[in-house]
Short mmCIF file of C-alpha atoms and ligand atoms in Angstrom, two decimals:
data_model
loop_
_atom_site.label_atom_id
_atom_site.label_comp_id
_atom_site.label_asym_id
_atom_site.label_seq_id
_atom_site.Cartn_x
_atom_site.Cartn_y
_atom_site.Cartn_z
CA MET A 1 18.68 -19.52 -19.71
CA THR A 2 17.10 -18.57 -16.35
CA ARG A 3 13.99 -20.59 -15.52
CA GLN A 4 10.71 -18.74 -15.96
CA LYS A 5 9.11 -17.52 -12.72
CA ASN A 6 5.37 -18.01 -12.34
CA ILE A 7 3.50 -14.93 -11.13
CA SER A 8 0.07 -14.35 -9.57
CA ILE A 9 -1.28 -10.81 -9.38
CA LEU A 10 -3.88 -9.91 -6.78
CA GLY A 11 -5.51 -6.70 -8.03
CA ALA A 12 -4.29 -7.07 -11.63
CA THR A 13 -6.55 -4.35 -13.04
CA GLY A 14 -5.30 -1.53 -10.78
CA SER A 15 -2.34 0.80 -10.97
CA ILE A 16 0.08 -1.69 -9.35
CA GLY A 17 -1.32 -4.38 -11.66
CA ASP A 18 -0.67 -2.15 -14.70
CA SER A 19 2.92 -1.45 -13.67
CA THR A 20 3.58 -5.13 -12.91
CA LEU A 21 2.23 -6.24 -16.29
CA SER A 22 4.29 -3.56 -18.01
CA VAL A 23 7.47 -5.04 -16.46
CA ILE A 24 6.37 -8.55 -17.42
CA ARG A 25 5.72 -7.47 -21.03
CA GLN A 26 9.39 -6.46 -21.20
CA HIS A 27 10.49 -9.93 -19.99
CA PRO A 28 8.26 -12.59 -21.57
CA ASP A 29 11.12 -15.11 -21.35
CA ARG A 30 11.53 -14.68 -17.57
CA PHE A 31 7.95 -14.48 -16.29
CA ARG A 32 4.71 -16.31 -16.87
CA ILE A 33 1.38 -15.11 -15.51
CA VAL A 34 -0.44 -18.05 -13.91
CA SER A 35 -3.28 -16.26 -12.15
CA LEU A 36 -4.96 -12.86 -11.91
CA THR A 37 -7.69 -11.26 -9.83
CA CYS A 38 -9.85 -8.18 -10.09
CA HIS A 39 -12.79 -6.72 -8.26
CA ARG A 40 -15.26 -5.20 -10.72
CA SER A 41 -13.23 -4.31 -13.85
CA VAL A 42 -14.12 -7.57 -15.58
CA GLU A 43 -13.80 -6.19 -19.12
CA LYS A 44 -10.24 -5.13 -18.41
CA LEU A 45 -9.54 -8.54 -16.86
CA CYS A 46 -10.84 -10.23 -20.02
CA GLU A 47 -8.37 -8.21 -22.11
CA LEU A 48 -5.56 -9.34 -19.78
CA ILE A 49 -6.70 -12.98 -20.01
CA HIS A 50 -6.57 -12.66 -23.77
CA GLU A 51 -3.06 -11.23 -23.68
CA PHE A 52 -1.42 -13.25 -20.87
CA ARG A 53 -3.38 -16.56 -20.97
CA PRO A 54 -3.38 -17.31 -17.22
CA GLU A 55 -4.75 -20.63 -15.97
CA LYS A 56 -6.86 -19.19 -13.14
CA VAL A 57 -8.62 -15.93 -12.36
CA SER A 58 -10.88 -14.62 -9.63
CA VAL A 59 -13.54 -11.93 -9.82
CA HIS A 60 -15.92 -10.32 -7.34
CA SER A 61 -19.24 -12.14 -7.89
CA THR A 62 -20.58 -15.45 -9.21
CA SER A 63 -22.41 -13.69 -12.05
CA GLU A 64 -19.18 -12.01 -13.18
CA ALA A 65 -17.46 -15.39 -12.91
CA ARG A 66 -20.11 -16.91 -15.21
CA HIS A 67 -19.53 -14.15 -17.75
CA VAL A 68 -15.75 -14.79 -17.77
CA ARG A 69 -16.24 -18.59 -18.00
CA GLU A 70 -18.44 -18.17 -21.06
CA ALA A 71 -15.77 -16.08 -22.76
CA PHE A 72 -12.89 -18.40 -21.76
CA PRO A 73 -14.23 -21.95 -21.25
CA GLU A 74 -10.75 -23.44 -20.66
CA LEU A 75 -10.04 -21.10 -17.71
CA GLU A 76 -10.57 -21.88 -14.00
CA VAL A 77 -12.67 -18.99 -12.70
CA PHE A 78 -13.27 -18.32 -9.01
CA SER A 79 -15.16 -15.60 -7.18
CA GLY A 80 -15.51 -13.85 -3.84
CA LYS A 81 -13.18 -14.05 -0.86
CA GLU A 82 -12.52 -17.77 -1.32
CA GLY A 83 -11.58 -17.09 -4.93
CA LEU A 84 -8.95 -14.55 -3.87
CA ILE A 85 -7.52 -17.01 -1.37
CA ASN A 86 -7.41 -19.78 -4.00
CA ILE A 87 -5.33 -17.51 -6.21
CA ALA A 88 -3.11 -16.35 -3.34
CA GLU A 89 -2.34 -19.99 -2.48
CA ASP A 90 -1.97 -21.12 -6.10
CA PRO A 91 0.70 -23.84 -5.86
CA ASP A 92 1.88 -22.99 -9.39
CA ALA A 93 2.92 -19.43 -8.43
CA GLN A 94 6.36 -18.57 -7.02
CA ILE A 95 5.68 -14.86 -6.64
CA VAL A 96 2.41 -13.26 -5.57
CA VAL A 97 2.08 -9.55 -6.24
CA ALA A 98 -0.17 -8.09 -3.52
CA GLY A 99 -1.80 -5.18 -5.36
CA ILE A 100 -5.33 -5.09 -3.94
CA VAL A 101 -6.21 -1.76 -2.36
CA GLY A 102 -7.07 -1.49 1.34
CA SER A 103 -8.10 -3.99 3.96
CA ALA A 104 -9.73 -6.20 1.28
CA GLY A 105 -6.20 -7.53 0.72
CA LEU A 106 -5.79 -8.77 4.30
CA PHE A 107 -6.82 -12.43 3.94
CA PRO A 108 -5.45 -13.11 0.46
CA THR A 109 -2.11 -11.44 1.22
CA PHE A 110 -1.86 -13.35 4.48
CA SER A 111 -2.66 -16.60 2.64
CA ALA A 112 0.15 -15.92 0.19
CA VAL A 113 2.52 -15.40 3.14
CA SER A 114 1.23 -18.55 4.90
CA SER A 115 1.90 -20.61 1.81
CA GLY A 116 5.57 -19.62 1.91
CA LYS A 117 5.77 -17.71 -1.37
CA ASN A 118 7.73 -14.64 -2.32
CA VAL A 119 5.22 -11.85 -1.82
CA ALA A 120 5.80 -8.54 -3.61
CA LEU A 121 3.91 -6.39 -1.13
CA ALA A 122 2.43 -3.12 -2.40
CA ASN A 123 -0.86 -3.43 -0.47
CA LYS A 124 0.26 -1.72 2.77
CA GLU A 125 -3.05 -1.65 4.68
CA PRO A 126 -2.91 -5.34 5.77
CA LEU A 127 0.51 -4.75 7.29
CA VAL A 128 -0.84 -1.66 9.07
CA MET A 129 -3.72 -3.73 10.47
CA ALA A 130 -1.79 -6.82 11.50
CA GLY A 131 1.94 -6.24 11.00
CA ARG A 132 3.09 -8.46 13.84
CA LEU A 133 1.03 -11.40 12.56
CA PHE A 134 2.45 -11.03 9.05
CA ILE A 135 6.04 -10.98 10.20
CA GLU A 136 5.54 -13.97 12.51
CA GLU A 137 3.74 -15.90 9.77
CA ALA A 138 6.50 -15.20 7.24
CA SER A 139 9.12 -16.48 9.64
CA LYS A 140 7.09 -19.69 10.19
CA SER A 141 6.29 -20.35 6.53
CA GLY A 142 9.60 -19.18 5.04
CA ALA A 143 7.81 -16.61 2.87
CA LYS A 144 9.93 -13.69 1.72
CA ILE A 145 8.09 -10.39 1.92
CA LEU A 146 9.56 -8.19 -0.82
CA PRO A 147 8.87 -4.51 -0.05
CA THR A 148 7.32 -3.01 -3.20
CA ASP A 149 6.10 0.37 -1.94
CA SER A 150 8.73 2.71 -3.45
CA GLU A 151 10.09 4.01 -0.10
CA HIS A 152 10.37 0.56 1.42
CA ASN A 153 11.83 -0.83 -1.74
CA ALA A 154 14.49 1.91 -1.62
CA ILE A 155 15.39 0.85 1.93
CA PHE A 156 15.32 -2.83 0.92
CA GLN A 157 17.75 -2.06 -1.91
CA VAL A 158 20.02 -0.02 0.37
CA LEU A 159 20.09 -2.58 3.19
CA ASN A 160 20.73 -5.50 0.89
CA GLY A 161 20.87 -7.89 3.85
CA ARG A 162 22.83 -5.61 6.23
CA THR A 163 22.18 -6.05 9.95
CA GLN A 164 19.65 -3.69 11.48
CA ASP A 165 21.66 -2.74 14.59
CA LYS A 166 23.99 -0.54 12.54
CA ILE A 167 21.12 1.72 11.50
CA ARG A 168 20.67 5.10 13.16
CA LYS A 169 17.46 5.94 11.34
CA LEU A 170 15.31 5.40 8.27
CA VAL A 171 14.32 8.51 6.34
CA LEU A 172 11.12 8.15 4.32
CA THR A 173 10.73 10.78 1.62
CA ALA A 174 7.35 12.25 0.72
CA SER A 175 6.40 14.45 -2.22
CA GLY A 176 4.02 16.44 -0.01
CA GLY A 177 1.19 15.88 -2.51
CA PRO A 178 -0.73 18.52 -4.46
CA PHE A 179 -1.21 20.91 -1.50
CA ARG A 180 2.37 21.23 -0.32
CA ASP A 181 2.48 24.90 -1.43
CA LEU A 182 -1.17 25.86 -1.04
CA PRO A 183 -1.69 28.61 1.55
CA LEU A 184 -3.48 27.05 4.53
CA GLU A 185 -6.33 29.58 4.30
CA GLN A 186 -7.19 28.16 0.85
CA PHE A 187 -7.68 24.59 2.13
CA PRO A 188 -11.47 25.11 2.51
CA HIS A 189 -11.64 25.63 -1.29
CA ILE A 190 -9.90 22.37 -2.24
CA ARG A 191 -11.94 20.39 -4.81
CA LEU A 192 -11.93 16.61 -5.25
CA GLU A 193 -10.27 16.90 -8.67
CA ASP A 194 -7.45 18.96 -7.12
CA ALA A 195 -6.87 16.27 -4.48
CA LEU A 196 -6.84 13.62 -7.21
CA SER A 197 -4.09 15.29 -9.24
CA HIS A 198 -0.84 14.15 -7.69
CA PRO A 199 2.19 16.16 -8.84
CA ASN A 200 4.59 13.20 -9.26
CA TRP A 201 2.88 9.78 -9.21
CA GLU A 202 -0.01 8.15 -11.07
CA MET A 203 -1.80 5.83 -8.68
CA GLY A 204 -5.24 4.53 -7.69
CA ASN A 205 -7.73 6.97 -6.15
CA LYS A 206 -7.47 5.84 -2.52
CA ILE A 207 -3.69 6.18 -2.25
CA THR A 208 -3.83 9.47 -4.19
CA ILE A 209 -6.13 10.98 -1.54
CA ASP A 210 -3.98 9.44 1.21
CA SER A 211 -0.98 11.17 -0.41
CA ALA A 212 -2.76 14.53 -0.42
CA THR A 213 -3.49 14.21 3.33
CA MET A 214 -0.16 12.41 3.93
CA MET A 215 -2.03 9.63 5.72
CA ASN A 216 -0.19 7.51 3.16
CA LYS A 217 3.17 8.46 4.67
CA GLY A 218 1.82 7.69 8.13
CA LEU A 219 0.72 4.23 6.96
CA GLU A 220 4.19 3.86 5.47
CA VAL A 221 5.84 4.63 8.82
CA ILE A 222 3.86 1.71 10.27
CA GLU A 223 4.75 -0.42 7.25
CA ALA A 224 8.46 0.38 7.69
CA ARG A 225 8.25 -0.38 11.39
CA TRP A 226 7.26 -3.96 10.56
CA LEU A 227 9.22 -4.59 7.39
CA PHE A 228 12.52 -3.46 8.89
CA ASP A 229 11.85 -4.20 12.58
CA MET A 230 12.54 -0.56 13.39
CA PRO A 231 11.20 1.43 16.36
CA VAL A 232 8.89 4.26 15.26
CA GLU A 233 11.26 6.81 16.89
CA LYS A 234 13.94 5.83 14.36
CA ILE A 235 11.72 6.52 11.34
CA GLU A 236 11.74 10.07 10.04
CA VAL A 237 9.67 11.68 7.28
CA VAL A 238 10.98 14.51 5.08
CA ILE A 239 9.34 16.34 2.21
CA HIS A 240 11.29 15.88 -1.01
CA ARG A 241 9.28 17.48 -3.77
CA GLU A 242 11.09 15.93 -6.76
CA SER A 243 10.40 12.29 -5.70
CA ILE A 244 13.81 11.21 -7.02
CA ILE A 245 15.30 9.94 -3.76
CA HIS A 246 12.82 7.28 -2.70
CA SER A 247 14.14 6.92 0.86
CA MET A 248 17.39 6.79 2.79
CA VAL A 249 19.12 4.88 5.56
CA GLU A 250 21.46 6.64 7.97
CA PHE A 251 24.01 4.23 9.46
CA CYS A 252 25.81 4.40 12.82
CA ASP A 253 28.95 5.96 11.29
CA GLY A 254 27.05 8.93 9.85
CA SER A 255 26.92 7.52 6.30
CA THR A 256 23.58 7.92 4.59
CA LEU A 257 22.73 5.70 1.61
CA ALA A 258 19.84 6.42 -0.72
CA GLN A 259 18.15 4.91 -3.77
CA LEU A 260 17.34 7.28 -6.64
CA GLY A 261 15.17 6.90 -9.71
CA PHE A 262 12.25 8.41 -11.56
CA PRO A 263 8.92 8.16 -9.77
CA ASP A 264 7.83 5.06 -11.68
CA MET A 265 6.52 2.01 -9.82
CA ARG A 266 7.99 -0.28 -12.47
CA ILE A 267 11.40 0.23 -10.85
CA PRO A 268 10.52 -1.18 -7.39
CA ILE A 269 8.25 -3.81 -8.95
CA SER A 270 10.97 -5.06 -11.29
CA TYR A 271 13.41 -5.22 -8.35
CA CYS A 272 10.95 -7.47 -6.49
CA LEU A 273 10.12 -9.66 -9.49
CA GLY A 274 13.77 -10.12 -10.39
CA TRP A 275 15.08 -10.40 -6.82
CA PRO A 276 17.78 -11.40 -5.98
CA GLU A 277 18.82 -10.42 -9.51
CA ARG A 278 18.32 -7.04 -11.18
CA LEU A 279 16.31 -6.90 -14.41
CA GLU A 280 16.87 -4.62 -17.38
CA LEU A 281 14.10 -2.02 -17.71
CA GLU A 282 13.52 0.21 -20.69
CA LEU A 283 13.21 3.55 -18.95
CA PRO A 284 14.88 6.91 -19.64
CA ASN A 285 18.24 7.48 -17.93
CA LEU A 286 18.14 9.50 -14.74
CA ASP A 287 20.03 12.63 -15.73
CA LEU A 288 20.55 14.63 -12.52
CA THR A 289 22.02 17.55 -14.48
CA LYS A 290 18.57 18.00 -16.07
CA ILE A 291 16.85 17.78 -12.70
CA GLY A 292 19.36 20.29 -11.31
CA SER A 293 18.46 20.34 -7.64
CA LEU A 294 16.90 18.07 -5.05
CA ASN A 295 15.07 19.79 -2.19
CA PHE A 296 14.26 18.66 1.33
CA THR A 297 12.07 20.32 3.94
CA SER A 298 10.55 19.20 7.21
CA VAL A 299 6.85 18.41 7.47
CA GLU A 300 4.53 21.20 8.69
CA PRO A 301 2.22 19.46 11.19
CA THR A 302 -0.68 21.90 10.66
CA ARG A 303 -0.70 21.15 6.93
CA TYR A 304 -0.75 17.38 7.43
CA PRO A 305 -2.70 16.47 10.59
CA CYS A 306 -3.35 12.95 9.24
CA LEU A 307 0.37 12.18 9.31
CA GLU A 308 0.48 13.09 13.01
CA LEU A 309 -2.54 10.88 13.69
CA ALA A 310 -0.90 7.90 12.00
CA ILE A 311 2.42 8.42 13.79
CA ASP A 312 0.57 8.59 17.12
CA ALA A 313 -1.21 5.35 16.16
CA ALA A 314 2.15 3.79 15.29
CA ARG A 315 3.52 4.75 18.72
CA MET A 316 0.45 3.39 20.53
CA ASP A 317 0.63 0.24 18.38
CA ARG A 318 -1.62 -2.75 19.36
CA SER A 319 -5.10 -2.19 17.85
CA VAL A 320 -4.75 1.53 17.15
CA PRO A 321 -3.32 1.34 13.59
CA ALA A 322 -6.12 -1.06 12.55
CA VAL A 323 -8.78 1.27 14.00
CA LEU A 324 -7.28 4.26 12.21
CA ASN A 325 -6.95 2.31 8.96
CA GLY A 326 -10.63 1.30 8.98
CA ALA A 327 -11.74 4.84 9.80
CA ASN A 328 -9.52 6.28 7.07
CA GLU A 329 -10.84 3.86 4.43
CA ALA A 330 -14.44 4.78 5.31
CA VAL A 331 -13.75 8.53 5.29
CA VAL A 332 -11.75 8.45 2.04
CA GLU A 333 -14.46 6.37 0.34
CA SER A 334 -17.02 8.97 1.35
CA TYR A 335 -14.74 11.81 0.24
CA LEU A 336 -14.28 10.15 -3.17
CA LYS A 337 -18.07 10.04 -3.54
CA GLY A 338 -18.16 13.81 -3.02
CA HIS A 339 -19.88 13.61 0.37
CA LEU A 340 -17.23 15.45 2.38
CA HIS A 341 -14.87 18.35 2.20
CA PHE A 342 -11.11 17.75 2.18
CA VAL A 343 -10.54 19.46 5.53
CA GLU A 344 -13.18 17.22 7.15
CA ILE A 345 -11.09 14.09 6.54
CA ALA A 346 -8.62 14.86 9.34
CA LYS A 347 -11.32 16.23 11.69
CA LEU A 348 -13.40 13.06 11.39
CA LEU A 349 -10.36 10.87 11.97
CA GLN A 350 -9.38 12.93 15.02
CA ASP A 351 -12.89 12.41 16.41
CA VAL A 352 -12.69 8.66 15.82
CA MET A 353 -9.36 8.51 17.64
CA SER A 354 -10.81 10.48 20.60
CA GLY A 355 -13.74 8.02 20.66
CA TYR A 356 -11.25 5.18 20.65
CA GLN A 357 -9.29 6.72 23.55
CA SER A 358 -12.38 6.84 25.73
CA ILE A 359 -13.62 3.30 24.95
CA SER A 360 -10.13 1.84 25.39
CA GLN A 361 -10.06 3.08 28.99
CA LYS A 362 -13.34 1.39 29.93
CA PRO A 363 -13.18 -1.96 31.73
CA ASP A 364 -15.60 -3.55 29.22
CA CYS A 365 -13.52 -2.51 26.19
CA PRO A 366 -13.53 -5.50 23.76
CA SER A 367 -10.26 -7.43 23.61
CA TYR A 368 -9.79 -6.74 19.86
CA LEU A 369 -9.59 -3.02 20.67
CA ARG A 370 -6.82 -3.73 23.16
CA ASP A 371 -4.59 -5.90 21.00
CA ILE A 372 -4.50 -7.83 17.73
CA GLN A 373 -3.96 -11.54 18.39
CA THR A 374 -5.64 -12.92 15.25
CA LEU A 375 -6.61 -11.74 11.79
CA GLU A 376 -10.23 -11.68 12.99
CA ASP A 377 -9.20 -9.20 15.71
CA ALA A 378 -7.64 -7.00 13.02
CA VAL A 379 -10.85 -7.13 10.97
CA LYS A 380 -12.97 -6.27 14.01
CA ALA A 381 -10.74 -3.37 15.05
CA ASP A 382 -10.75 -2.04 11.46
CA GLN A 383 -14.54 -2.47 11.38
CA TRP A 384 -14.90 -0.61 14.68
CA GLY A 385 -12.97 2.34 13.22
CA ARG A 386 -15.05 2.20 10.03
CA GLU A 387 -18.38 2.21 11.91
CA GLU A 388 -17.27 4.93 14.28
CA ALA A 389 -16.31 7.08 11.26
CA GLN A 390 -19.62 6.31 9.53
CA GLN A 391 -21.53 7.31 12.64
CA ARG A 392 -19.66 10.61 12.83
CA MET A 393 -20.28 11.28 9.16
CA GLN A 394 -24.02 10.69 9.69
CA GLU A 395 -24.06 13.00 12.72
CA ARG A 396 -22.42 15.64 10.59
CA VAL A 397 -25.11 15.33 7.89
CA ALA A 398 -27.87 15.52 10.55
CA ALA A 399 -26.35 18.61 12.23
P1 NAD B 1 -6.12 0.64 -7.56
O1 NAD B 1 -7.37 1.16 -7.00
O2 NAD B 1 -5.58 1.23 -8.81
O3 NAD B 1 -6.27 -0.95 -7.83
C1 NAD B 1 -6.79 -1.81 -6.86
C2 NAD B 1 -6.93 -3.24 -7.38
O4 NAD B 1 -7.55 -4.00 -6.34
C3 NAD B 1 -7.81 -3.38 -8.62
O5 NAD B 1 -7.36 -4.45 -9.41
C4 NAD B 1 -9.17 -3.71 -8.04
O6 NAD B 1 -9.97 -4.48 -8.94
C5 NAD B 1 -8.80 -4.54 -6.82
N1 NAD B 1 -9.77 -4.38 -5.73
C6 NAD B 1 -10.34 -3.24 -5.28
N2 NAD B 1 -11.19 -3.50 -4.26
C7 NAD B 1 -11.16 -4.83 -4.08
C8 NAD B 1 -11.84 -5.71 -3.20
N3 NAD B 1 -12.73 -5.26 -2.29
N4 NAD B 1 -11.56 -7.03 -3.26
C9 NAD B 1 -10.67 -7.50 -4.17
N5 NAD B 1 -10.00 -6.72 -5.04
C10 NAD B 1 -10.25 -5.41 -4.99
O7 NAD B 1 -5.05 0.70 -6.39
P2 NAD B 1 -3.45 0.85 -6.52
O8 NAD B 1 -3.09 2.27 -6.63
O9 NAD B 1 -2.93 -0.12 -7.54
O10 NAD B 1 -2.97 0.38 -5.06
C11 NAD B 1 -2.96 -0.97 -4.66
C12 NAD B 1 -2.22 -1.08 -3.34
O11 NAD B 1 -0.84 -0.78 -3.56
C13 NAD B 1 -2.68 -0.09 -2.27
O12 NAD B 1 -2.64 -0.71 -1.01
C14 NAD B 1 -1.68 1.04 -2.33
O13 NAD B 1 -1.50 1.69 -1.10
C15 NAD B 1 -0.42 0.29 -2.73
N6 NAD B 1 0.55 1.11 -3.46
C16 NAD B 1 0.21 1.61 -4.67
C17 NAD B 1 1.12 2.40 -5.38
C18 NAD B 1 0.77 2.93 -6.75
O14 NAD B 1 1.63 3.52 -7.39
N7 NAD B 1 -0.43 2.77 -7.24
C19 NAD B 1 2.37 2.68 -4.82
C20 NAD B 1 2.69 2.14 -3.57
C21 NAD B 1 1.77 1.35 -2.90
MG1 MG B 2 4.93 4.80 -1.11
#
C-alpha cells in the first residue's frame, strides 16, 4: 500500500479548502490532514476538526483560539500571522495546500516554500507580488511548487517535465465571466449579485469578481510567467465559454496539446495531491458528444480593461504587479461591500496606475516601488497600491 501523505491546508474553510477536503474524503487511505487554518469561519473549522482530527490549527485571533481550545483540549491551536507560519512550516506535513485568498497568503505560502515542501499553489496573489522571490526560494529549498489554478495545472499536466525551449506559446483559456455577452451600454446597470454569479465556476467572492472583470486572467498571465519561466509575449488569452479546455501549449512544431475536463477544482487539486501519480476521482465522465461544440473567441479589450492593465503590469514587471494587486484587492473589497459600481473598478485601477507612473519617474521614488528585492518590498508596494486606491475612492465619495 502507498504510504499516507500528510497534508496541511492554509485557508481550509474556503472554496479551495472545500474542494481539497472533498478529494481527501475520497482517499482516506492515502491522505491524512495534519493541520488546518481559517480566518474567521471558526464554526466551520470546528466541524472540520471534528471530522478530520488534525493535530494543529490556526485561527485569526487569540479569542477565537481560546474558543477552539476549549472545544478541543488535545489540539494545538495557534493564531495570527505567526500561527499561519507555524502551520505552513509544520514539519509533519509533506504537502501544503496554499488556499488563502489574496496577499494575506504571502508569508505563509513563502514559509511553506522555504521549508522545502510540496506546495499545491492556488493562492496566486503572492506569486503576482513576488514571483521572482518564490521561484528563487523554491530552487534553494528544493520545494516543488505544484500549479493548482486550473489553467496552470492544465499546462503542468501537458508539459509533464518537457523542456521549455520547445514551446511557442501558452494559451490560457478564460470563460469571459458573467458579462461576456452583455451589451457594453448595459454595463452601468450591472448589480453586485450579477457580478457574483459566475456562469461556470463556484469560487470565493474575490476571485469571482476578478473573473467578471478578467483581472483574474491578468493575474494568471503573471502567475504563468513565473511558474513556467515564460516571457509575457508568449502567453496568450482566449475566451472559451464552455470552460472545458483549461489551457493549451503550442509547441515549436505546430502541435498544440490541451487538458480537458469539467470545470471542477477537484481535478487540478487531485492531480497536485497525487503527483506524480494520478488519483481516481468520482466525477461524471466528460462526454464531448453531449457538450457538442467548444468555442473560442479573442478578448475584446473595451469589455475587459482590467485584463489590459494586468498585462501591462506583467510587461513592466518589477514592482508594478504588486502595486496593481494591492490596488485591486482594495477596490474589490470595497465593491463587495456595495460601495462602488462595477464600471468604477477599472477606472480606479487605471488612476492608480497613472499615479504610479508619475511617482516612479521622480528621483525620490522609494526603492520598493522600483523593484522587489525582499518580501517586505512586496508588502510595501502592495500597500502603496492599496492606499492609493483608497485615497481615490475617498476622493470619489467627496466629489
Ligand atoms: P475563499 O474566499 O473561498 O477562501 C479563502 C480562505 O482563506 C478561507 O479559508 C478564509 O478563512 C481564508 N482567509 C481569508 N482571509 C484571510 C486572511 N486575511 N488571513 C488568513 N486566512 C484568510 O477563496 P477561494 O476562492 O478558495 O480562493 C483562494 C485562493 O485560490 C485565491 O487566491 C484564488 O485566486 C485561488 N483560486 C481559487 C479558485 C477557486 O475555484 N475557488 C480557483 C483557482 C484559484
Ligand atoms: Mg484559474
